[in-house]
mmCIF file with all atom_site columns, C-alpha atoms in Angstrom:
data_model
loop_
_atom_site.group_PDB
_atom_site.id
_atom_site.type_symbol
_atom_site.label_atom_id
_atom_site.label_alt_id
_atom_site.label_comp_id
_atom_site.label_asym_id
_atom_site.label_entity_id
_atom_site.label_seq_id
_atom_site.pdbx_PDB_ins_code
_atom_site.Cartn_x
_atom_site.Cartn_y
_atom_site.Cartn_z
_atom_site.occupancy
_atom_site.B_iso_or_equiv
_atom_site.pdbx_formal_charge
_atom_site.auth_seq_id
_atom_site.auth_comp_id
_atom_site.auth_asym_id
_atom_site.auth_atom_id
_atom_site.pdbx_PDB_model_num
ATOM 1   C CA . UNK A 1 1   ? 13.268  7.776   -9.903  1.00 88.00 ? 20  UNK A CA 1
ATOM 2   C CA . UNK A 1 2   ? 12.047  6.346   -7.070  1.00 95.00 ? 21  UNK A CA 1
ATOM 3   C CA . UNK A 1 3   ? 12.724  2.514   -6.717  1.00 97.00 ? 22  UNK A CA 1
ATOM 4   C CA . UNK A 1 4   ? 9.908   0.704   -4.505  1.00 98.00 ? 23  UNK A CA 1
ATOM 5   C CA . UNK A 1 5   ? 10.453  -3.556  -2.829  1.00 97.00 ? 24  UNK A CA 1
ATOM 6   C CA . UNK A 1 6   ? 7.378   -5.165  -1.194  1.00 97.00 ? 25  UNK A CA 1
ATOM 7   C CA . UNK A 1 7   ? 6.822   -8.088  1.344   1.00 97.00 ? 26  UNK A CA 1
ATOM 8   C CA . UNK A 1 8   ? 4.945   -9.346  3.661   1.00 98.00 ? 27  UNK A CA 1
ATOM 9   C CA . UNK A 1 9   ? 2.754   -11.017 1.534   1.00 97.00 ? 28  UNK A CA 1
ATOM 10  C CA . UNK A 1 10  ? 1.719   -14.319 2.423   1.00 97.00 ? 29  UNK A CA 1
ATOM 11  C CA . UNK A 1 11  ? -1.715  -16.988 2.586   1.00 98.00 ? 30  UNK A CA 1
ATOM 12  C CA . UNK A 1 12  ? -3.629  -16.449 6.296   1.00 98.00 ? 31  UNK A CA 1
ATOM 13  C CA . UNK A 1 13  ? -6.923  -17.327 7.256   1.00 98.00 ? 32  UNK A CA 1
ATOM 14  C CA . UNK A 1 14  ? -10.254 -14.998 7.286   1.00 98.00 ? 33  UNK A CA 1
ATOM 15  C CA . UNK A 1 15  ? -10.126 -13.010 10.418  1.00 98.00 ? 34  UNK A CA 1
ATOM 16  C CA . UNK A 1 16  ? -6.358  -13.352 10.021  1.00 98.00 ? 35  UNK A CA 1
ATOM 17  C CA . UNK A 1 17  ? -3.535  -10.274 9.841   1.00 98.00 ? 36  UNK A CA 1
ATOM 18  C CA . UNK A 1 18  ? -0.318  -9.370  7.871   1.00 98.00 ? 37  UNK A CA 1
ATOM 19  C CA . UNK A 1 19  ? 1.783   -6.737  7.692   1.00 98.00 ? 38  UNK A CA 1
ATOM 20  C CA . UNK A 1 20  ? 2.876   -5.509  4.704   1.00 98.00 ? 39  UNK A CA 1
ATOM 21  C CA . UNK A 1 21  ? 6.377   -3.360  3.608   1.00 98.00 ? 40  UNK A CA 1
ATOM 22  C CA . UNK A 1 22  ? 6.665   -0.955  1.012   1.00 98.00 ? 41  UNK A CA 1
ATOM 23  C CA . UNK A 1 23  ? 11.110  -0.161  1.077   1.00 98.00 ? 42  UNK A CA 1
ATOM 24  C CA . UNK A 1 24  ? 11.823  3.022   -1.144  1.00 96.00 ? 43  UNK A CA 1
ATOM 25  C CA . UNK A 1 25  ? 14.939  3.793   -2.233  1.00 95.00 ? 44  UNK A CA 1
ATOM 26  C CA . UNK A 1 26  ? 16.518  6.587   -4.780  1.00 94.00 ? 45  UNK A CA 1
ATOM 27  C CA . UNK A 1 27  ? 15.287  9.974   -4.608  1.00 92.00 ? 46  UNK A CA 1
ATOM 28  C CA . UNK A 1 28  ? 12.204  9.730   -2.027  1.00 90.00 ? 47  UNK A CA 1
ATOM 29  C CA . UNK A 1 29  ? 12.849  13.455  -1.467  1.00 91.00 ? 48  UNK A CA 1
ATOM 30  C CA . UNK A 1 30  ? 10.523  13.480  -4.685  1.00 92.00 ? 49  UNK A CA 1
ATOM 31  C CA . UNK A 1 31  ? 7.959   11.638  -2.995  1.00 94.00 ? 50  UNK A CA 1
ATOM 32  C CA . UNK A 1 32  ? 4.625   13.934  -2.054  1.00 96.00 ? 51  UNK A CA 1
ATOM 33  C CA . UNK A 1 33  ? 2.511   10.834  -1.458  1.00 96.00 ? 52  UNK A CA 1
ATOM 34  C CA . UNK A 1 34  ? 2.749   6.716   -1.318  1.00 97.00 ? 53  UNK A CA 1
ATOM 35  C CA . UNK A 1 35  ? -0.200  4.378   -1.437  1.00 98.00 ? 54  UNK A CA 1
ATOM 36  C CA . UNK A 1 36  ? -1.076  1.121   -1.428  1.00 98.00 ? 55  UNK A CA 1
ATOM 37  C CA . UNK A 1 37  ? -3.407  -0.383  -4.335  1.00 98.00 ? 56  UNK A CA 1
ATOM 38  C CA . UNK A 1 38  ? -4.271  -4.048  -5.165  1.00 98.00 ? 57  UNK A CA 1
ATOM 39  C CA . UNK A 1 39  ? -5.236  -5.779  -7.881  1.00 98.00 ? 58  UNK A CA 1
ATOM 40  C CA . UNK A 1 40  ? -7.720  -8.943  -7.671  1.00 96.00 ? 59  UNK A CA 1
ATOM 41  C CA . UNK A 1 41  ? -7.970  -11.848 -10.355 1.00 90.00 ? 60  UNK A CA 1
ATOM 42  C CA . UNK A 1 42  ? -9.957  -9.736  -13.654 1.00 93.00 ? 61  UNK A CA 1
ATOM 43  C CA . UNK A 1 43  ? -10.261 -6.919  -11.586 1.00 95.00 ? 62  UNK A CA 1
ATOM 44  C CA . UNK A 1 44  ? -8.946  -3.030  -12.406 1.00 95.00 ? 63  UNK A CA 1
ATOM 45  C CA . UNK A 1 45  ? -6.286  -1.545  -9.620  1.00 93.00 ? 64  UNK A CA 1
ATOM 46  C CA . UNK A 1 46  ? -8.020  -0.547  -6.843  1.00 97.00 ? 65  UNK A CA 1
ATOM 47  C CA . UNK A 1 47  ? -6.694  2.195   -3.921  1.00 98.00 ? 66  UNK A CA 1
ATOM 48  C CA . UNK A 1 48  ? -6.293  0.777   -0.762  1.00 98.00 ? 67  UNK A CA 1
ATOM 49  C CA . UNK A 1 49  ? -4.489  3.630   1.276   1.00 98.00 ? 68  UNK A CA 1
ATOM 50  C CA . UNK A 1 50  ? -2.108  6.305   1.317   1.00 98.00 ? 69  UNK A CA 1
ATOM 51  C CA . UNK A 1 51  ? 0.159   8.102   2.984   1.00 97.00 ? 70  UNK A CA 1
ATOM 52  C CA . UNK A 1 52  ? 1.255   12.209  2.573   1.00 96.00 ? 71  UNK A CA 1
ATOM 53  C CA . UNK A 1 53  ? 5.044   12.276  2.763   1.00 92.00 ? 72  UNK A CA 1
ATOM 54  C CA . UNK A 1 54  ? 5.097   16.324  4.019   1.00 90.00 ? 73  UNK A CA 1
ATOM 55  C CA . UNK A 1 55  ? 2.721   15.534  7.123   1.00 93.00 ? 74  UNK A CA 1
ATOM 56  C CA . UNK A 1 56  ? 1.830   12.253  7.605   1.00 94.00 ? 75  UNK A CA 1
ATOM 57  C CA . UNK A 1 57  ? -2.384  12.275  6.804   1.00 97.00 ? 76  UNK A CA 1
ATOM 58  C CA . UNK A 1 58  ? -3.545  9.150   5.442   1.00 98.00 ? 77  UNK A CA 1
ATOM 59  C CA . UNK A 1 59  ? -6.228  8.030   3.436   1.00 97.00 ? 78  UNK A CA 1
ATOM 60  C CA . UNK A 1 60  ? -8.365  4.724   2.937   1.00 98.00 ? 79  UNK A CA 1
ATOM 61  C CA . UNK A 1 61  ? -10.535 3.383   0.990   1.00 98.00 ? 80  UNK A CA 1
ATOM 62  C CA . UNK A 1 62  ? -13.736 2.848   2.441   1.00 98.00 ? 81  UNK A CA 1
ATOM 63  C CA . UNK A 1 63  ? -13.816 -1.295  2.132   1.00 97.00 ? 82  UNK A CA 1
ATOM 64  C CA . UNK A 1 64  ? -10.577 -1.477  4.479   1.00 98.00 ? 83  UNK A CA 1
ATOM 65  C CA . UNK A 1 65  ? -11.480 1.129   6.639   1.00 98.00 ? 84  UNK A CA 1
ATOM 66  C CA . UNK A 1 66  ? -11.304 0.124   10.259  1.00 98.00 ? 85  UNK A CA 1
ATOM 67  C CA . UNK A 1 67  ? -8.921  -2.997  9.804   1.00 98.00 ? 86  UNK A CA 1
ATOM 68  C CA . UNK A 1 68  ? -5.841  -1.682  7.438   1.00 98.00 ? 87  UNK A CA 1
ATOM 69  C CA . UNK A 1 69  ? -3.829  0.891   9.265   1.00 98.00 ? 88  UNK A CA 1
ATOM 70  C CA . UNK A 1 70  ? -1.236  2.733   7.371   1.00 98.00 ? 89  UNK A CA 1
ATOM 71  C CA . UNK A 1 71  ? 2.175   3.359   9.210   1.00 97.00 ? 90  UNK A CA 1
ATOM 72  C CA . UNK A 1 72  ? 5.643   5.169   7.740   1.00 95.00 ? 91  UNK A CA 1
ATOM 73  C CA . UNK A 1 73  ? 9.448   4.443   9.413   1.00 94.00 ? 92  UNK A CA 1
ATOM 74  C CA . UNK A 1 74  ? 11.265  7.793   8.151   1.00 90.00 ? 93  UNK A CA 1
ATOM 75  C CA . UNK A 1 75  ? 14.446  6.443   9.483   1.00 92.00 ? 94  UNK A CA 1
ATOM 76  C CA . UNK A 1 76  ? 14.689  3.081   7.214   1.00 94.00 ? 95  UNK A CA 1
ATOM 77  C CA . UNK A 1 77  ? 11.969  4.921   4.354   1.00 93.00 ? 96  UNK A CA 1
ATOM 78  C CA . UNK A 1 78  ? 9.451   1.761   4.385   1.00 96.00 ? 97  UNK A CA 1
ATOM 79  C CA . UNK A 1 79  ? 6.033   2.230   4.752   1.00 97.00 ? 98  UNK A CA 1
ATOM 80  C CA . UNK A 1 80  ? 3.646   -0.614  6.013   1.00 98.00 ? 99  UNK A CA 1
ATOM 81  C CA . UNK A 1 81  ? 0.019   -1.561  6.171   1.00 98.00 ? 100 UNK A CA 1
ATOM 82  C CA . UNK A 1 82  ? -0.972  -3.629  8.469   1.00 98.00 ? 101 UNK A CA 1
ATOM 83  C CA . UNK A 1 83  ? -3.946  -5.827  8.115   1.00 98.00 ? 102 UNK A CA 1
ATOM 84  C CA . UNK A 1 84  ? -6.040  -7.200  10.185  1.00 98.00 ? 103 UNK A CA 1
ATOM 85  C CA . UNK A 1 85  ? -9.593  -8.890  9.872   1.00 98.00 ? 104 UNK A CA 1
ATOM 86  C CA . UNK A 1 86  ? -8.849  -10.096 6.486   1.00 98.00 ? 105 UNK A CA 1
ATOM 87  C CA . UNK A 1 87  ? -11.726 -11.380 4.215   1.00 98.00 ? 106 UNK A CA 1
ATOM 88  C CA . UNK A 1 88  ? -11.709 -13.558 1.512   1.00 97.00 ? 107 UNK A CA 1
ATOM 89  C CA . UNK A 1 89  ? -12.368 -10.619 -1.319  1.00 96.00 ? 108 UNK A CA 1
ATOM 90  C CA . UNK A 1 90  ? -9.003  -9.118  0.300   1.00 98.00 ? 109 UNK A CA 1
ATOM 91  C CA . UNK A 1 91  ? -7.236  -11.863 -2.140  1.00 98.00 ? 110 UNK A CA 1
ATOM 92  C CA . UNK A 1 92  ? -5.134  -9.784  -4.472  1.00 98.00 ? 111 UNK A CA 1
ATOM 93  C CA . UNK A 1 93  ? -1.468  -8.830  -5.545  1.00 98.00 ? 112 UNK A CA 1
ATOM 94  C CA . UNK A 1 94  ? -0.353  -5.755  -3.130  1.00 98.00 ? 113 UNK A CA 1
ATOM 95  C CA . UNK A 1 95  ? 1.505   -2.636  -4.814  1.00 98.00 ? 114 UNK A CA 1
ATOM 96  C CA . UNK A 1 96  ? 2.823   0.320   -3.461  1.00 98.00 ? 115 UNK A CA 1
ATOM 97  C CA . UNK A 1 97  ? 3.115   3.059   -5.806  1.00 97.00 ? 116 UNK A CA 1
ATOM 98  C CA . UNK A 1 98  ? 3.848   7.035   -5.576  1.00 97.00 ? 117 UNK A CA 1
ATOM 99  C CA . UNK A 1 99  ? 3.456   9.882   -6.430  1.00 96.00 ? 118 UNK A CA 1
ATOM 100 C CA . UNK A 1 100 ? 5.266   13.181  -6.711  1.00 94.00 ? 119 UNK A CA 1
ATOM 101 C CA . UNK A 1 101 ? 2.818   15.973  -6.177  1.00 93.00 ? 120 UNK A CA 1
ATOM 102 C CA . UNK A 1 102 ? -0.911  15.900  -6.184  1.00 91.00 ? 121 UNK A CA 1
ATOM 103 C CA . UNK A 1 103 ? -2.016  16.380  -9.703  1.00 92.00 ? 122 UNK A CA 1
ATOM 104 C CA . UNK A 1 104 ? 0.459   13.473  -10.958 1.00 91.00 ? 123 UNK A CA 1
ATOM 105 C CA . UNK A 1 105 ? 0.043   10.364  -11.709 1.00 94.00 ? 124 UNK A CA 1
ATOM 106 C CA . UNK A 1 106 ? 1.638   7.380   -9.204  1.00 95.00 ? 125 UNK A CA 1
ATOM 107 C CA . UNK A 1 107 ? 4.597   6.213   -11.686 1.00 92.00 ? 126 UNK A CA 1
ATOM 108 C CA . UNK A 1 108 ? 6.608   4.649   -9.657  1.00 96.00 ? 127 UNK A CA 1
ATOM 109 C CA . UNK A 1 109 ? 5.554   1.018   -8.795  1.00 97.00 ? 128 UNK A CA 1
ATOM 110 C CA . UNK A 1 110 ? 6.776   -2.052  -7.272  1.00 97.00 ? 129 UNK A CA 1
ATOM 111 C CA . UNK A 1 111 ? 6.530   -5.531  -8.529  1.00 97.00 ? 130 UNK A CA 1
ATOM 112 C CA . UNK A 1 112 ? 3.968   -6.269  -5.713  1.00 97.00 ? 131 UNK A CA 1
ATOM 113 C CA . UNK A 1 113 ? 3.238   -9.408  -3.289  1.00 98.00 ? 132 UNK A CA 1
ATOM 114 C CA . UNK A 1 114 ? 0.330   -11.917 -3.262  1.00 98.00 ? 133 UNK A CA 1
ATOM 115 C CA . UNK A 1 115 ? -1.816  -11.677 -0.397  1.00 98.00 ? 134 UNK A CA 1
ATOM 116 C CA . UNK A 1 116 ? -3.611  -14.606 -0.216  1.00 98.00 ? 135 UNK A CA 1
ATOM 117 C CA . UNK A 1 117 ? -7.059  -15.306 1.751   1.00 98.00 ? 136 UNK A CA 1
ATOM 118 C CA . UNK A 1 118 ? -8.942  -18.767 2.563   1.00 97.00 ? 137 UNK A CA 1
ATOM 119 C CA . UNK A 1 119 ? -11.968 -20.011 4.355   1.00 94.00 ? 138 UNK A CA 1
#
């Protein structure tokens, strides 16, 4: 099992930036993939971006494209997204989540952080 911590979360400004981190601990050598996803007020999980473990490609979803960049530190295993020209529909609790191969599902989650964005 894979054991996942997030921060970074915080309340900025539109047009603002944060960075978030995604720690992972326990066995990441079972780790094919990690990716972010949110979840808005009465709103389903939605993918924000991931990250292949074996090489590196990442992948966004097409609302954060352009200002969410998706970055990995192999030597303290955190992952981070940085965001930058936040909007207000941005608002939503952060998770990272992952995955270990392609076909599975992502079940192992963090308890995610509240990203918080204001006029």
């Amino acid at each position: 099992q894979v054991q996942l911590v997030e921060s970074g979360g915080g309340l900025v400004q539109t047009g603002g930036s944060l960075r978030l981190s995604c720690a992972a601990s326990g066995r990441t050598s079972s780790v094919y993939a990690l990716a972010w996803f949110r979840q808005a007020p009465g709103k389903e999980h939605e993918f924000v971006s991931g990250i292949r473990w074996s090489d590196g490609t990442t992948y966004y979803a097409d609302s954060v494209k352009g200002r969410f960049t998706i970055s990995r530190d192999d030597a303290k295993n955190t992952v981070y997204l940085q965001m930058n020209s936040l909007k207000l529909e941005d608002t939503a609790v952060y998770y990272c989540a992952t995955q270990r191969g392609p076909a599975n599902n992502f079940d192992s989650w963090g308890q995610g952080t509240q990203v918080a964005v204001s006029s």
